């Protein structure tokens, strides 16, 4: 069962490393408002900024073209670097790209790899901490949305989501519903019913 935990609320009597928590006197407390899975003993923050991690996939925007590569904006006031040797594509200012974080160093400089250009679609932004809910367990949520809308969807851990083809408007509305109701139990069933109702109304 999921429950909302507030900042300062005790999560565990033991020291446990979970997102959005801190440890004090051998016990674990919520640092931000979070959704806590009492069965799985997992905490999912419901607010917060994106902190880049190696192996994350992100959706970014080319903000500077340089001789050696590209500066890619991946969050407000936060850029990453893509070496020209790390991509077969040539990018231009303003291009939207899907890429993997290869490395984050001790001063939070981010290096990207495996970048590809995304064209002809629409990009939206949601709170980065809601991205796990948009993806769902074993990709269940995003796959359900894709199956219903027939859209191609690329989800960045940085909170940016790009989509093209199919029913883009419905895809956006479904993702926004997930973001707005991320704290609600039974979310998958609620989104499934929403998509089914939309299909019947067409």
PDB file of N, CA and C in Angstrom, residues 122 124 134 142 145-154 161-178 191 194-195:
ATOM      1  N   UNK A 122       6.735  16.555 -30.628  1.00  0.00           N
ATOM      2  CA  UNK A 122       6.407  17.552 -29.606  1.00  0.00           C
ATOM      3  C   UNK A 122       7.128  17.179 -28.318  1.00  0.00           C
ATOM      4  N   UNK A 124       7.343  17.870 -24.126  1.00  0.00           N
ATOM      5  CA  UNK A 124       6.723  18.444 -22.938  1.00  0.00           C
ATOM      6  C   UNK A 124       7.657  18.213 -21.754  1.00  0.00           C
ATOM      7  N   UNK A 134       5.625   7.861 -14.606  1.00  0.00           N
ATOM      8  CA  UNK A 134       5.265   7.879 -16.028  1.00  0.00           C
ATOM      9  C   UNK A 134       5.751   6.598 -16.710  1.00  0.00           C
ATOM     10  N   UNK A 142       4.111   3.533 -19.436  1.00  0.00           N
ATOM     11  CA  UNK A 142       4.378   4.141 -20.740  1.00  0.00           C
ATOM     12  C   UNK A 142       3.966   3.206 -21.870  1.00  0.00           C
ATOM     13  N   UNK A 145       0.266   3.569 -22.418  1.00  0.00           N
ATOM     14  CA  UNK A 145      -0.050   4.815 -23.123  1.00  0.00           C
ATOM     15  C   UNK A 145       0.283   4.687 -24.611  1.00  0.00           C
ATOM     16  N   UNK A 146       1.445   4.108 -24.918  1.00  0.00           N
ATOM     17  CA  UNK A 146       1.858   3.935 -26.312  1.00  0.00           C
ATOM     18  C   UNK A 146       0.891   3.015 -27.054  1.00  0.00           C
ATOM     19  N   UNK A 147       0.485   1.925 -26.416  1.00  0.00           N
ATOM     20  CA  UNK A 147      -0.443   0.983 -27.055  1.00  0.00           C
ATOM     21  C   UNK A 147      -1.776   1.650 -27.383  1.00  0.00           C
ATOM     22  N   UNK A 148      -2.205   2.568 -26.519  1.00  0.00           N
ATOM     23  CA  UNK A 148      -3.501   3.222 -26.717  1.00  0.00           C
ATOM     24  C   UNK A 148      -3.438   4.358 -27.730  1.00  0.00           C
ATOM     25  N   UNK A 149      -2.333   5.097 -27.732  1.00  0.00           N
ATOM     26  CA  UNK A 149      -2.256   6.302 -28.570  1.00  0.00           C
ATOM     27  C   UNK A 149      -1.489   6.093 -29.867  1.00  0.00           C
ATOM     28  N   UNK A 150      -0.717   5.003 -29.939  1.00  0.00           N
ATOM     29  CA  UNK A 150       0.113   4.701 -31.118  1.00  0.00           C
ATOM     30  C   UNK A 150       1.176   5.765 -31.363  1.00  0.00           C
ATOM     31  N   UNK A 151       1.526   6.503 -30.324  1.00  0.00           N
ATOM     32  CA  UNK A 151       2.583   7.507 -30.444  1.00  0.00           C
ATOM     33  C   UNK A 151       3.941   6.880 -30.142  1.00  0.00           C
ATOM     34  N   UNK A 152       4.976   7.455 -30.722  1.00  0.00           N
ATOM     35  CA  UNK A 152       6.347   7.096 -30.377  1.00  0.00           C
ATOM     36  C   UNK A 152       6.772   8.025 -29.244  1.00  0.00           C
ATOM     37  N   UNK A 153       7.264   7.458 -28.145  1.00  0.00           N
ATOM     38  CA  UNK A 153       7.548   8.260 -26.954  1.00  0.00           C
ATOM     39  C   UNK A 153       8.976   8.002 -26.466  1.00  0.00           C
ATOM     40  N   UNK A 154       9.710   9.084 -26.237  1.00  0.00           N
ATOM     41  CA  UNK A 154      11.046   9.009 -25.638  1.00  0.00           C
ATOM     42  C   UNK A 154      10.998   9.765 -24.312  1.00  0.00           C
ATOM     43  N   UNK A 161       9.937  14.881 -22.104  1.00  0.00           N
ATOM     44  CA  UNK A 161       9.359  13.756 -22.834  1.00  0.00           C
ATOM     45  C   UNK A 161       9.049  14.214 -24.253  1.00  0.00           C
ATOM     46  N   UNK A 162       9.523  13.461 -25.221  1.00  0.00           N
ATOM     47  CA  UNK A 162       9.304  13.787 -26.635  1.00  0.00           C
ATOM     48  C   UNK A 162       8.413  12.719 -27.245  1.00  0.00           C
ATOM     49  N   UNK A 163       7.491  13.149 -28.088  1.00  0.00           N
ATOM     50  CA  UNK A 163       6.569  12.198 -28.711  1.00  0.00           C
ATOM     51  C   UNK A 163       6.272  12.619 -30.142  1.00  0.00           C
ATOM     52  N   UNK A 164       5.954  11.635 -30.970  1.00  0.00           N
ATOM     53  CA  UNK A 164       5.571  11.934 -32.349  1.00  0.00           C
ATOM     54  C   UNK A 164       4.625  10.848 -32.843  1.00  0.00           C
ATOM     55  N   UNK A 165       3.833  11.189 -33.859  1.00  0.00           N
ATOM     56  CA  UNK A 165       2.919  10.231 -34.457  1.00  0.00           C
ATOM     57  C   UNK A 165       1.764   9.868 -33.542  1.00  0.00           C
ATOM     58  N   UNK A 166       0.790   9.154 -34.096  1.00  0.00           N
ATOM     59  CA  UNK A 166      -0.352   8.726 -33.304  1.00  0.00           C
ATOM     60  C   UNK A 166      -1.157   9.906 -32.781  1.00  0.00           C
ATOM     61  N   UNK A 167      -1.824   9.699 -31.659  1.00  0.00           N
ATOM     62  CA  UNK A 167      -2.646  10.739 -31.040  1.00  0.00           C
ATOM     63  C   UNK A 167      -1.808  11.476 -29.998  1.00  0.00           C
ATOM     64  N   UNK A 168      -1.066  12.488 -30.452  1.00  0.00           N
ATOM     65  CA  UNK A 168      -0.161  13.206 -29.557  1.00  0.00           C
ATOM     66  C   UNK A 168      -0.932  13.922 -28.453  1.00  0.00           C
ATOM     67  N   UNK A 169      -2.074  14.504 -28.795  1.00  0.00           N
ATOM     68  CA  UNK A 169      -2.861  15.228 -27.792  1.00  0.00           C
ATOM     69  C   UNK A 169      -3.274  14.304 -26.649  1.00  0.00           C
ATOM     70  N   UNK A 170      -3.711  13.096 -26.983  1.00  0.00           N
ATOM     71  CA  UNK A 170      -4.111  12.140 -25.948  1.00  0.00           C
ATOM     72  C   UNK A 170      -2.901  11.667 -25.145  1.00  0.00           C
ATOM     73  N   UNK A 171      -1.772  11.501 -25.816  1.00  0.00           N
ATOM     74  CA  UNK A 171      -0.543  11.116 -25.125  1.00  0.00           C
ATOM     75  C   UNK A 171      -0.173  12.160 -24.079  1.00  0.00           C
ATOM     76  N   UNK A 172      -0.243  13.428 -24.461  1.00  0.00           N
ATOM     77  CA  UNK A 172       0.069  14.522 -23.532  1.00  0.00           C
ATOM     78  C   UNK A 172      -0.886  14.502 -22.346  1.00  0.00           C
ATOM     79  N   UNK A 173      -2.169  14.355 -22.616  1.00  0.00           N
ATOM     80  CA  UNK A 173      -3.166  14.369 -21.538  1.00  0.00           C
ATOM     81  C   UNK A 173      -2.984  13.193 -20.587  1.00  0.00           C
ATOM     82  N   UNK A 174      -2.635  12.023 -21.136  1.00  0.00           N
ATOM     83  CA  UNK A 174      -2.417  10.848 -20.293  1.00  0.00           C
ATOM     84  C   UNK A 174      -1.198  11.043 -19.394  1.00  0.00           C
ATOM     85  N   UNK A 175      -0.123  11.587 -19.960  1.00  0.00           N
ATOM     86  CA  UNK A 175       1.089  11.824 -19.175  1.00  0.00           C
ATOM     87  C   UNK A 175       0.829  12.879 -18.104  1.00  0.00           C
ATOM     88  N   UNK A 176       0.092  13.920 -18.455  1.00  0.00           N
ATOM     89  CA  UNK A 176      -0.234  14.952 -17.470  1.00  0.00           C
ATOM     90  C   UNK A 176      -1.096  14.389 -16.341  1.00  0.00           C
ATOM     91  N   UNK A 177      -1.968  13.447 -16.676  1.00  0.00           N
ATOM     92  CA  UNK A 177      -2.792  12.802 -15.645  1.00  0.00           C
ATOM     93  C   UNK A 177      -1.905  12.020 -14.675  1.00  0.00           C
ATOM     94  N   UNK A 178      -0.911  11.309 -15.228  1.00  0.00           N
ATOM     95  CA  UNK A 178       0.028  10.574 -14.375  1.00  0.00           C
ATOM     96  C   UNK A 178       0.763  11.544 -13.456  1.00  0.00           C
ATOM     97  N   UNK A 191      -5.492   5.442 -15.073  1.00  0.00           N
ATOM     98  CA  UNK A 191      -5.052   5.872 -16.404  1.00  0.00           C
ATOM     99  C   UNK A 191      -5.616   4.936 -17.471  1.00  0.00           C
ATOM    100  N   UNK A 194      -9.115   5.965 -18.076  1.00  0.00           N
ATOM    101  CA  UNK A 194      -9.107   7.231 -18.814  1.00  0.00           C
ATOM    102  C   UNK A 194      -8.892   6.981 -20.305  1.00  0.00           C
ATOM    103  N   UNK A 195      -7.921   6.140 -20.635  1.00  0.00           N
ATOM    104  CA  UNK A 195      -7.624   5.850 -22.041  1.00  0.00           C
ATOM    105  C   UNK A 195      -8.770   5.091 -22.706  1.00  0.00           C
TER     106      UNK A 195
END
